[in-house]
Amino acid sequence: MGRDVTIVEVGPRDGLQNEANFVETARKVELIDMLGECGFARIEATSFVSPRWVPQMADASEVMARIRRRPDVVYSVLTPNLKGFEAAVAARADEVAIFASASETFSRKNINCSIAESLERFRPLAEATRAAGIPMRGYVSCVVECPYEGPIAPDAVARLTENLLALGCREVSLGDTVGKGRPETISAMLDAVLDIAPAERLAGHYHDTNGRAGESIEISLELGLRVFDSAIAGLGGCPYAPGAEGNVDTCKVEALMERLGYRTGLDADRLQEATAFAAKFRRSKTSGAAQAGA
Ligand code: HMG
Ligand code: MG
């Protein structure tokens, strides 16, 4: 099995979306441009969601218009519905990502509909991406645990992954949204998903609440996954997952890969510079939405 690993930098989106204080657009752009110099092939830049739900991402179009695009970087964005997709196309996003949840309660809290309704909502979006020739990624949240429902059955994750692939997602990113995965729960979940999808179509998206994301990554590598999401300086979390910490820190993943003998193509010195810059944004741990118990 290959030793090349792709790290998808999601800090500008998954990281910053949870910051309670609005980060100036110029600072977001600066961060994304710094990340562009680090060697990432894929950067999740922002999300075209409702500004009432996530005010921090209200400047998505402006961010996309102002970043200095590198031809070797895919700039992707989150799109929850057709409205978001249309704005993402107007902003020249290279890739869009739809996001569903394996937990009914989290689905309602995060995107205000049931899992089945979310799949129906994604259908016209998926058709539009096909027509526009834009690649689409899928996310499954709460792959091992939900902040409202507790443990999630691996079968639920496998079924949803199957549905997202059938909709046309080129890859499905498996999110341990609350970062409570343990080696045994992550491997049980991956075993179920790998029964319906090859490892090449999957990515690991692990938050690091309990400091065990590295173990989740190691298990995923053993099972054949080669794409992992991480956030510079371990920024963020989801505003609708109270108590969850940020994504696993990109530098931690890069160092882990180095130790295990995998190639990431990332420049460790540039990563340190971007980390120092991004760390200044970590002023608060929970957003207004989370404090309101949303
Ligand atoms: P809703 O309120 O049910 O939507 O929200 P609606 O269709 O009834 O629209 C309500 C208003 O929002 C309308 O405006 C729409 O125009 C507007 P009004 O007419 O009242 O002025 N609206 C939009 N505006 C801009 N862009 C849009 C958009 N859509 C509607 N795309 C909705 C449903 C899905 C829109 C909302 O719940 C939402 O935006 N949710 C996003 C929440 C979010 O971003 N969560 C964080 C990302 S997921 C995550 O972090 C997990 C992940 O990292 C993986 C993991 O860790 O597990 C991916
Ligand atoms: Mg996340």
Coordinates of C-alpha atoms and ligand atoms in Angstrom, one line a residue:
M1 CA 0.0 0.0 0.0
G2 CA 1.2 3.5 -0.8
R3 CA 3.1 5.8 1.5
D4 CA 1.7 9.0 0.1
V5 CA -0.8 10.7 2.3
T6 CA -3.0 13.8 1.5
I7 CA -3.7 16.2 4.3
V8 CA -6.8 18.3 3.7
E9 CA -6.4 21.6 5.6
V10 CA -9.8 22.5 7.0
G11 CA -8.7 25.2 9.5
P12 CA -10.1 28.2 7.6
R13 CA -13.5 26.6 7.6
D14 CA -13.9 24.0 10.4
G15 CA -11.4 26.0 12.5
L16 CA -12.7 29.5 12.2
Q17 CA -16.4 28.7 12.0
N18 CA -16.4 28.1 15.8
E19 CA -14.7 31.3 16.8
A20 CA -17.1 33.6 18.7
N21 CA -15.4 36.8 17.7
F22 CA -15.6 37.7 14.0
V23 CA -12.2 37.2 12.3
E24 CA -11.7 40.0 9.8
T25 CA -11.9 38.9 6.2
A26 CA -8.4 40.2 5.5
R27 CA -7.0 37.9 8.2
K28 CA -8.9 34.9 6.9
V29 CA -7.5 35.6 3.4
E30 CA -4.0 36.0 4.8
L31 CA -4.3 32.7 6.6
I32 CA -5.5 30.9 3.5
D33 CA -2.7 32.4 1.4
M34 CA -0.1 31.4 4.0
L35 CA -1.5 27.8 3.9
G36 CA -1.2 27.9 0.1
E37 CA 2.5 28.2 0.6
C38 CA 2.7 25.1 2.8
G39 CA 2.3 22.5 0.1
F40 CA -1.3 21.5 0.6
A41 CA -3.1 20.2 -2.5
R42 CA -6.5 20.8 -0.9
I43 CA -7.6 23.7 1.4
E44 CA -11.2 24.0 2.7
A45 CA -11.5 27.8 2.5
T46 CA -15.0 28.7 3.8
S47 CA -18.6 27.7 3.8
F48 CA -21.7 29.0 2.0
V49 CA -24.1 28.4 4.8
S50 CA -26.8 30.6 6.3
P51 CA -25.1 33.6 8.0
R52 CA -27.8 33.4 10.7
W53 CA -26.6 29.9 11.6
V54 CA -22.9 30.6 11.3
P55 CA -22.2 34.3 11.3
Q56 CA -18.4 33.7 11.1
M57 CA -18.7 32.4 7.5
A58 CA -20.9 35.3 6.3
D59 CA -18.0 36.7 4.2
A60 CA -17.6 33.5 2.2
S61 CA -17.9 35.2 -1.2
E62 CA -15.4 37.9 -0.3
V63 CA -12.9 35.5 1.1
M64 CA -13.0 33.5 -2.2
A65 CA -12.7 36.6 -4.2
R66 CA -9.7 37.9 -2.4
I67 CA -7.5 34.8 -1.9
R68 CA -4.4 34.5 -4.0
R69 CA -5.2 31.3 -5.8
R70 CA -2.5 28.8 -6.5
P71 CA -3.1 26.6 -9.6
D72 CA -1.8 23.5 -7.7
V73 CA -4.3 24.0 -4.8
V74 CA -8.0 22.9 -4.8
Y75 CA -10.0 25.4 -2.8
S76 CA -13.1 23.7 -1.5
V77 CA -16.2 25.0 0.4
L78 CA -19.1 23.7 2.3
T79 CA -22.6 23.9 0.7
P80 CA -25.7 22.7 2.6
N81 CA -28.2 23.4 -0.2
L82 CA -28.7 24.6 -3.7
K83 CA -28.5 28.3 -2.6
G84 CA -25.1 27.7 -1.1
F85 CA -24.0 25.8 -4.2
E86 CA -25.0 28.6 -6.5
A87 CA -23.1 31.1 -4.4
A88 CA -20.1 28.7 -4.4
V89 CA -20.1 28.5 -8.2
A90 CA -20.3 32.3 -8.5
A91 CA -17.3 32.5 -6.2
R92 CA -15.4 30.0 -8.4
A93 CA -15.0 27.2 -5.8
D94 CA -13.0 24.3 -7.1
E95 CA -14.9 21.7 -5.1
V96 CA -18.0 21.7 -2.9
A97 CA -18.8 19.6 0.1
I98 CA -22.2 18.4 1.3
F99 CA -22.5 17.5 5.0
A100 CA -24.8 15.0 6.6
S101 CA -24.9 13.3 10.0
A102 CA -25.2 9.7 11.2
S103 CA -27.2 11.1 14.1
E104 CA -30.8 12.3 13.7
T105 CA -30.5 14.8 16.5
F106 CA -27.3 16.3 15.3
S107 CA -28.7 16.5 11.8
R108 CA -31.6 18.6 13.1
K109 CA -29.4 20.8 15.2
N110 CA -26.8 21.4 12.5
I111 CA -28.9 21.7 9.3
N112 CA -32.4 21.8 10.6
C113 CA -33.7 18.6 8.9
S114 CA -33.7 14.8 9.3
I115 CA -31.1 12.6 7.7
A116 CA -33.6 11.5 5.0
E117 CA -34.6 15.1 4.3
S118 CA -30.9 16.1 4.0
L119 CA -30.3 13.5 1.3
E120 CA -33.4 14.8 -0.6
R121 CA -32.0 18.3 -0.3
F122 CA -28.6 17.2 -1.6
R123 CA -30.1 15.6 -4.7
P124 CA -30.6 18.8 -6.8
L125 CA -27.3 20.1 -5.5
A126 CA -25.6 16.8 -6.7
E127 CA -27.3 17.2 -10.1
A128 CA -26.1 20.7 -10.4
T129 CA -22.5 19.8 -9.5
R130 CA -22.6 17.1 -12.2
A131 CA -23.9 19.5 -14.8
A132 CA -21.3 22.1 -13.8
G133 CA -18.5 19.5 -13.7
I134 CA -17.6 20.5 -10.1
P135 CA -16.3 17.7 -7.9
M136 CA -18.3 17.0 -4.7
R137 CA -17.1 15.7 -1.4
G138 CA -19.4 14.3 1.3
Y139 CA -19.1 14.5 5.1
V140 CA -20.6 12.2 7.6
S141 CA -20.7 13.7 11.1
C142 CA -20.9 11.9 14.4
V143 CA -19.4 8.7 13.1
V144 CA -18.8 7.2 16.5
E145 CA -20.6 9.5 18.9
C146 CA -23.2 12.2 18.9
P147 CA -23.1 15.1 21.5
Y148 CA -26.9 14.6 22.0
E149 CA -27.5 10.9 21.4
G150 CA -24.3 9.2 22.6
P151 CA -22.8 6.2 20.7
I152 CA -23.7 5.8 17.0
A153 CA -24.1 2.4 15.3
P154 CA -21.4 1.7 12.7
D155 CA -24.2 0.5 10.3
A156 CA -25.7 4.0 10.3
V157 CA -22.4 5.5 9.2
A158 CA -22.0 2.8 6.5
R159 CA -25.6 3.4 5.1
L160 CA -25.1 7.1 5.0
T161 CA -21.7 6.8 3.3
E162 CA -23.3 4.6 0.7
N163 CA -26.0 7.2 0.1
L164 CA -23.5 10.0 -0.3
L165 CA -21.4 8.0 -2.7
A166 CA -24.5 7.1 -4.7
L167 CA -25.3 10.9 -4.9
G168 CA -22.0 11.4 -6.7
C169 CA -19.5 12.3 -3.9
R170 CA -16.0 11.4 -5.0
E171 CA -14.9 10.9 -1.4
V172 CA -16.6 10.7 1.9
S173 CA -14.9 12.2 5.0
L174 CA -15.8 10.5 8.2
G175 CA -16.1 12.9 11.0
D176 CA -15.5 12.2 14.7
T177 CA -17.3 15.5 15.4
V178 CA -16.9 15.4 19.1
G179 CA -13.5 13.8 19.1
K180 CA -14.3 11.0 21.5
G181 CA -13.3 8.1 19.2
R182 CA -11.3 5.3 20.7
P183 CA -9.3 2.8 18.8
E184 CA -12.0 0.1 19.2
T185 CA -14.9 2.4 18.2
I186 CA -13.0 3.9 15.2
S187 CA -12.0 0.5 13.9
A188 CA -15.6 -0.9 14.3
M189 CA -16.9 2.1 12.4
L190 CA -14.3 1.7 9.6
D191 CA -14.9 -2.0 9.3
A192 CA -18.5 -1.3 8.6
V193 CA -17.8 1.4 6.1
L194 CA -15.1 -0.5 4.3
D195 CA -17.7 -3.2 3.7
I196 CA -19.5 -0.9 1.3
A197 CA -16.7 1.5 0.1
P198 CA -13.0 1.1 -0.8
A199 CA -10.5 3.0 1.4
E200 CA -9.6 5.2 -1.6
R201 CA -13.0 6.9 -1.4
L202 CA -12.7 7.7 2.3
A203 CA -11.1 10.3 4.5
G204 CA -10.6 10.5 8.2
H205 CA -11.8 13.8 9.9
Y206 CA -10.9 13.5 13.5
H207 CA -11.4 16.1 16.2
D208 CA -8.9 15.9 19.1
T209 CA -11.0 16.6 22.2
N210 CA -9.5 13.7 24.1
G211 CA -6.1 13.9 22.4
R212 CA -6.6 10.5 20.7
A213 CA -7.0 11.7 17.1
G214 CA -3.5 10.4 16.4
E215 CA -4.6 6.9 17.3
S216 CA -7.6 7.2 15.1
I217 CA -5.4 8.2 12.2
E218 CA -3.0 5.3 12.8
I219 CA -5.9 2.8 12.8
S220 CA -7.2 4.4 9.6
L221 CA -3.8 4.1 8.0
E222 CA -3.6 0.4 8.8
L223 CA -7.0 0.0 7.2
G224 CA -5.9 1.7 4.0
L225 CA -7.1 5.3 4.3
R226 CA -4.7 7.9 2.9
V227 CA -6.6 11.2 3.2
F228 CA -6.9 13.0 6.5
D229 CA -8.4 16.4 7.4
S230 CA -6.7 18.6 10.0
A231 CA -6.7 22.2 11.1
I232 CA -3.7 24.5 11.5
A233 CA -3.0 25.1 15.2
G234 CA -5.8 22.7 16.0
L235 CA -8.4 25.4 15.5
G236 CA -12.1 25.1 15.9
G237 CA -14.9 22.7 16.3
C238 CA -18.5 22.7 15.2
P239 CA -20.8 25.3 16.7
Y240 CA -23.5 22.7 16.9
A241 CA -21.3 20.2 18.8
P242 CA -20.9 21.8 22.3
G243 CA -17.8 20.7 24.1
A244 CA -16.0 19.5 21.0
E245 CA -12.4 20.6 20.5
G246 CA -10.9 21.5 17.2
N247 CA -9.7 19.2 14.4
V248 CA -6.5 17.5 15.0
D249 CA -3.6 19.9 14.6
T250 CA -2.0 19.8 11.2
C251 CA 1.5 19.9 12.6
K252 CA 0.7 17.0 14.8
V253 CA -0.5 15.0 11.8
E254 CA 2.5 16.0 9.7
A255 CA 4.9 14.9 12.5
L256 CA 3.0 11.6 12.9
M257 CA 3.3 10.8 9.2
E258 CA 7.0 11.6 9.3
R259 CA 7.5 9.3 12.2
L260 CA 5.5 6.5 10.5
G261 CA 7.3 6.9 7.2
Y262 CA 4.5 8.5 5.2
R263 CA 5.0 11.4 2.7
T264 CA 2.7 14.4 3.0
G265 CA 4.6 16.9 0.7
L266 CA 4.2 19.6 3.4
D267 CA 6.8 22.1 4.3
A268 CA 7.3 21.8 8.1
D269 CA 8.9 25.3 8.5
R270 CA 6.1 27.0 6.6
L271 CA 3.6 25.0 8.7
Q272 CA 5.1 26.4 11.9
E273 CA 4.8 30.0 10.6
A274 CA 1.2 29.4 9.6
T275 CA 0.6 27.8 13.1
A276 CA 2.0 30.9 14.9
F277 CA -0.3 33.1 12.8
A278 CA -3.4 30.9 13.2
A279 CA -2.9 30.5 17.0
K280 CA -3.7 34.2 17.4
F281 CA -7.3 33.4 16.4
R282 CA -7.8 31.0 19.3
R283 CA -9.4 33.5 21.5
S284 CA -12.5 31.4 22.5
K285 CA -13.4 27.8 22.6
T286 CA -17.1 27.9 22.1
S287 CA -19.3 30.0 19.8
G288 CA -22.4 31.9 20.7
A289 CA -24.4 29.1 19.1
A290 CA -22.9 26.4 21.3
Q291 CA -23.3 28.6 24.4
A292 CA -27.0 29.0 23.6
G293 CA -27.2 25.3 23.6
A294 CA -28.1 25.1 19.9
Ligands
HMG1 P1 -33.1 26.8 7.6 O1 -33.3 27.9 8.5 O2 -33.9 25.6 7.8 O3 -33.1 27.2 6.0 O4 -31.5 26.4 7.6 P2 -34.2 27.9 5.1 O5 -34.0 27.2 3.8 O6 -35.5 27.9 5.8 O7 -33.6 29.4 5.0 C1 -33.7 30.3 6.1 C2 -32.9 31.5 5.7 O8 -31.5 31.2 5.5 C3 -33.4 32.2 4.5 O9 -33.1 33.6 4.6 C4 -32.5 31.7 3.4 O10 -32.4 32.5 2.3 C5 -31.2 31.6 4.2 P3 -34.3 34.6 4.9 O11 -35.2 34.5 3.7 O12 -35.0 34.1 6.2 O13 -33.6 35.9 5.1 N1 -30.3 30.6 3.6 C6 -29.0 30.8 3.2 N2 -28.2 31.9 3.2 C7 -27.0 31.8 2.7 N3 -26.5 30.6 2.3 C8 -27.2 29.5 2.3 C9 -28.5 29.6 2.7 N4 -29.5 28.6 2.9 C10 -30.5 29.3 3.4 N5 -26.7 28.4 1.8 C11 -29.5 25.6 6.7 C12 -31.0 25.4 6.9 C13 -28.9 24.3 6.1 C14 -29.3 26.7 5.6 C15 -28.8 26.0 8.0 O14 -29.2 25.1 9.0 C16 -27.3 26.1 7.9 O15 -26.8 27.0 7.2 N6 -26.6 25.2 8.6 C17 -25.2 25.2 8.5 C18 -24.6 24.8 9.9 C19 -23.1 24.7 9.8 O16 -22.5 25.3 8.9 N7 -22.5 23.9 10.6 C20 -21.1 23.7 10.6 C21 -20.6 22.9 9.5 S1 -20.8 21.1 9.7 C22 -19.4 20.6 10.6 O17 -18.7 21.4 11.1 C23 -19.1 19.2 10.7 C24 -17.9 18.8 9.8 O18 -16.8 19.5 10.1 C25 -17.6 17.3 9.9 C26 -17.5 16.8 11.4 O19 -16.7 17.3 12.1 O20 -18.3 16.0 11.8 C27 -18.3 19.0 8.3
MG2 MG -15.4 19.0 11.7

